Amino acid sequence: MIRVVLIDDHEMVRAGVSAFLSTQPDIEVVGEASDGATGAELAIAEKPDVVLMDLVMEPVDGVESTKRIKASWKEAKILVVTSFLDDEKVYPVIEAGAMSYVLKTANANEIADAIRQTAAGNPVMAAQVTGKMLERLRHPEKTLHESLTAREREILQLMAEGKSNQVIADELYISLKTVKTHVSNILTKLDVYDRTQAVVYAFQHNIVSKG
């Protein structure tokens, strides 16, 4: 029996996936979580054969949750199931240690098969993700900060000016939740652990103004 922990912040998605997997004779859902922090704790405690991981969650997203799981349990097999294909989602979670990456547009049987393949140690990648990874291999010399979006660079500049997330949100007319997501993406892309390290990196590479 393949034991699965399901981490997704949408209750209906969890219910639907769990209900379908319960019909599979070789797959059992042994735990569910609605956020990355709780999910990481659950996965580390249960040590399932496969962790089904969503990416966009609050306050801890799938990338950070993957990092936490892999830091405590290196053998974890994590299958990302998400709607997102943008670079800032694909690369960080794979670099964090996810084994497989499929899209929520896949049909239920394809996701079940991806679980089986992942449990067997065989990575499964959506065709679009494979294309992105091959493209990145062809251009390996890019520096970390080249992957920052224009908005992330703007927020990094405000971070360098010592402004809090709330102040940044107010200045840019965006939600605090959105700012936190951007900051998390910045830390992941720059491979740093906190805001201070991100700002130091930014100054070292002249990607923010000191004035």
Coordinates of C-alpha atoms in Angstrom, one line a residue:
M1 CA 0.0 0.0 0.0
I2 CA 1.3 3.5 -1.0
R3 CA 0.8 5.8 1.9
V4 CA 0.2 9.5 1.0
V5 CA 0.1 12.7 2.9
L6 CA -1.9 15.5 1.1
I7 CA -1.0 19.1 1.6
D8 CA -3.3 21.7 -0.1
D9 CA -5.0 24.8 1.2
H10 CA -8.2 24.2 -0.8
E11 CA -10.6 22.0 1.2
M12 CA -12.5 21.0 -2.0
V13 CA -9.3 20.0 -3.7
R14 CA -8.3 17.9 -0.7
A15 CA -11.7 16.3 -0.5
G16 CA -11.8 15.5 -4.2
V17 CA -8.3 14.1 -4.4
S18 CA -8.7 12.1 -1.2
A19 CA -12.1 10.7 -2.4
F20 CA -10.6 9.6 -5.7
L21 CA -7.5 8.0 -4.1
S22 CA -9.6 6.1 -1.7
T23 CA -10.9 4.2 -4.8
Q24 CA -7.4 3.1 -5.7
P25 CA -6.6 -0.4 -4.2
D26 CA -2.9 0.4 -3.7
I27 CA -3.1 4.0 -2.4
E28 CA -4.1 5.2 1.1
V29 CA -4.3 8.9 2.3
V30 CA -2.9 8.8 5.8
G31 CA -3.1 12.5 6.5
E32 CA -4.1 15.9 5.2
A33 CA -3.0 19.4 6.0
S34 CA -4.3 22.8 4.8
D35 CA -1.0 24.8 5.0
G36 CA 2.7 24.2 4.5
A37 CA 3.8 24.4 8.1
T38 CA 1.3 21.9 9.4
G39 CA 1.9 19.7 6.4
A40 CA 5.6 19.6 6.9
E41 CA 5.1 18.5 10.5
L42 CA 2.6 15.9 9.5
A43 CA 4.8 14.5 6.7
I44 CA 7.8 14.3 9.0
A45 CA 5.8 12.5 11.7
E46 CA 4.0 10.1 9.3
K47 CA 6.8 9.5 6.8
P48 CA 4.5 8.5 4.0
D49 CA 5.6 7.0 0.7
V50 CA 4.6 10.2 -1.1
V51 CA 3.9 13.7 -0.1
L52 CA 1.4 15.4 -2.4
M53 CA 2.3 19.1 -2.2
D54 CA 0.4 22.2 -3.4
L55 CA 2.6 25.3 -4.0
V56 CA 0.7 28.5 -3.2
M57 CA -0.3 28.4 0.4
E58 CA -0.2 30.9 3.4
P59 CA 1.6 31.5 5.6
V60 CA 4.1 28.8 4.6
D61 CA 4.1 27.9 0.9
G62 CA 5.0 24.6 -0.8
V63 CA 8.6 25.6 -1.4
E64 CA 9.3 26.3 2.2
S65 CA 7.3 23.2 3.3
T66 CA 9.4 21.1 0.9
K67 CA 12.6 22.5 2.4
R68 CA 11.4 21.8 6.0
I69 CA 10.5 18.2 5.1
K70 CA 13.8 17.5 3.3
A71 CA 15.8 19.1 6.0
S72 CA 14.4 16.6 8.6
W73 CA 13.8 13.7 6.3
K74 CA 16.1 13.5 3.3
E75 CA 14.4 10.4 1.9
A76 CA 11.1 12.2 1.5
K77 CA 9.5 11.8 -2.0
I78 CA 7.5 14.9 -2.8
L79 CA 5.1 15.2 -5.7
V80 CA 4.1 18.7 -6.5
V81 CA 0.6 19.1 -7.8
T82 CA -0.1 22.7 -8.8
S83 CA -1.7 25.0 -11.4
F84 CA 1.5 27.1 -11.7
L85 CA 4.1 26.9 -14.4
D86 CA 6.0 30.2 -13.9
D87 CA 9.7 30.1 -13.3
E88 CA 9.5 31.4 -9.8
K89 CA 7.4 28.4 -8.8
V90 CA 9.0 25.6 -10.8
Y91 CA 12.7 26.0 -10.1
P92 CA 12.6 26.8 -6.4
V93 CA 10.5 23.8 -5.4
I94 CA 12.6 21.4 -7.5
E95 CA 15.8 22.8 -6.1
A96 CA 14.3 22.4 -2.6
G97 CA 14.0 18.7 -3.2
A98 CA 10.7 17.9 -4.9
M99 CA 11.0 14.7 -7.0
S100 CA 8.0 15.1 -9.3
Y101 CA 5.9 18.0 -10.6
V102 CA 2.5 17.6 -12.3
L103 CA -0.3 20.1 -13.1
K104 CA -3.7 20.1 -11.6
T105 CA -5.0 20.0 -15.2
A106 CA -3.9 16.3 -15.3
N107 CA -6.7 13.9 -15.0
A108 CA -7.2 11.8 -11.8
N109 CA -5.7 8.7 -13.2
E110 CA -2.6 10.5 -14.3
I111 CA -2.1 11.9 -10.8
A112 CA -2.6 8.4 -9.3
D113 CA 0.0 7.0 -11.8
A114 CA 2.4 9.9 -10.8
I115 CA 2.0 8.9 -7.2
R116 CA 2.9 5.3 -8.1
Q117 CA 5.9 6.4 -10.1
T118 CA 7.1 8.8 -7.4
A119 CA 6.8 6.1 -4.7
A120 CA 8.9 3.8 -6.9
G121 CA 11.6 6.5 -7.0
N122 CA 10.9 7.5 -10.6
P123 CA 10.5 11.3 -11.1
V124 CA 7.5 12.5 -13.1
M125 CA 7.5 15.9 -14.8
A126 CA 4.8 17.6 -16.8
A127 CA 6.1 18.1 -20.3
Q128 CA 6.1 21.9 -19.8
V129 CA 8.3 21.6 -16.7
T130 CA 10.7 19.3 -18.5
G131 CA 11.0 22.0 -21.2
K132 CA 11.8 24.7 -18.6
M133 CA 14.4 22.5 -16.9
L134 CA 16.2 21.7 -20.2
E135 CA 16.2 25.4 -21.1
R136 CA 17.8 26.3 -17.8
L137 CA 20.5 23.6 -18.3
R138 CA 21.3 25.3 -21.6
H139 CA 21.9 28.6 -19.8
P140 CA 23.6 27.6 -16.5
E141 CA 25.6 30.8 -16.1
K142 CA 22.8 33.1 -14.9
T143 CA 23.3 34.6 -11.5
L144 CA 20.7 34.1 -8.8
H145 CA 19.2 37.6 -9.1
E146 CA 18.6 37.4 -12.8
S147 CA 15.4 35.4 -12.0
L148 CA 13.9 38.2 -10.0
T149 CA 10.9 39.8 -11.6
A150 CA 10.5 43.6 -11.9
R151 CA 8.1 43.6 -8.9
E152 CA 10.5 41.6 -6.8
R153 CA 13.4 44.0 -7.5
E154 CA 11.1 46.9 -6.6
I155 CA 10.3 45.2 -3.3
L156 CA 13.9 44.3 -2.7
Q157 CA 14.8 48.0 -3.1
L158 CA 12.2 48.9 -0.4
M159 CA 13.5 46.2 1.8
A160 CA 17.0 47.7 1.4
E161 CA 15.5 51.0 2.6
G162 CA 14.5 49.3 5.8
K163 CA 10.8 49.3 5.1
S164 CA 8.5 46.8 6.7
N165 CA 6.2 44.5 4.8
Q166 CA 3.2 46.6 5.8
V167 CA 4.8 49.8 4.7
I168 CA 5.8 48.2 1.4
A169 CA 2.2 47.0 0.9
D170 CA 0.9 50.5 1.6
E171 CA 3.4 52.2 -0.8
L172 CA 2.7 49.7 -3.6
Y173 CA -1.1 49.5 -3.0
I174 CA -1.0 45.7 -2.7
S175 CA -2.0 43.4 0.1
L176 CA 0.3 42.4 3.0
K177 CA -0.2 38.8 1.9
T178 CA 1.1 39.6 -1.6
V179 CA 4.1 41.3 -0.2
K180 CA 4.9 38.3 2.0
T181 CA 4.7 36.0 -1.0
H182 CA 7.1 38.2 -2.9
V183 CA 9.5 38.4 0.0
S184 CA 9.4 34.6 0.3
N185 CA 10.1 34.3 -3.5
I186 CA 13.0 36.7 -3.2
L187 CA 14.6 34.8 -0.4
T188 CA 14.2 31.5 -2.3
K189 CA 15.6 32.9 -5.5
L190 CA 18.6 34.5 -3.8
D191 CA 19.2 31.4 -1.7
V192 CA 19.2 33.3 1.5
Y193 CA 17.4 32.7 4.8
D194 CA 16.2 36.1 5.9
R195 CA 15.6 39.7 4.9
T196 CA 19.0 40.9 6.1
Q197 CA 20.9 38.4 4.0
A198 CA 18.8 39.4 1.0
V199 CA 19.6 43.0 1.4
V200 CA 23.3 42.2 1.9
Y201 CA 23.2 40.2 -1.3
A202 CA 21.5 43.1 -3.1
F203 CA 24.1 45.6 -2.1
Q204 CA 27.0 43.2 -3.0
H205 CA 25.6 42.7 -6.5
N206 CA 24.6 46.4 -7.0
I207 CA 21.0 45.5 -7.7
V208 CA 19.6 48.1 -5.3
S209 CA 20.3 51.8 -4.8
K210 CA 22.0 53.0 -1.6
G211 CA 20.5 56.4 -1.9

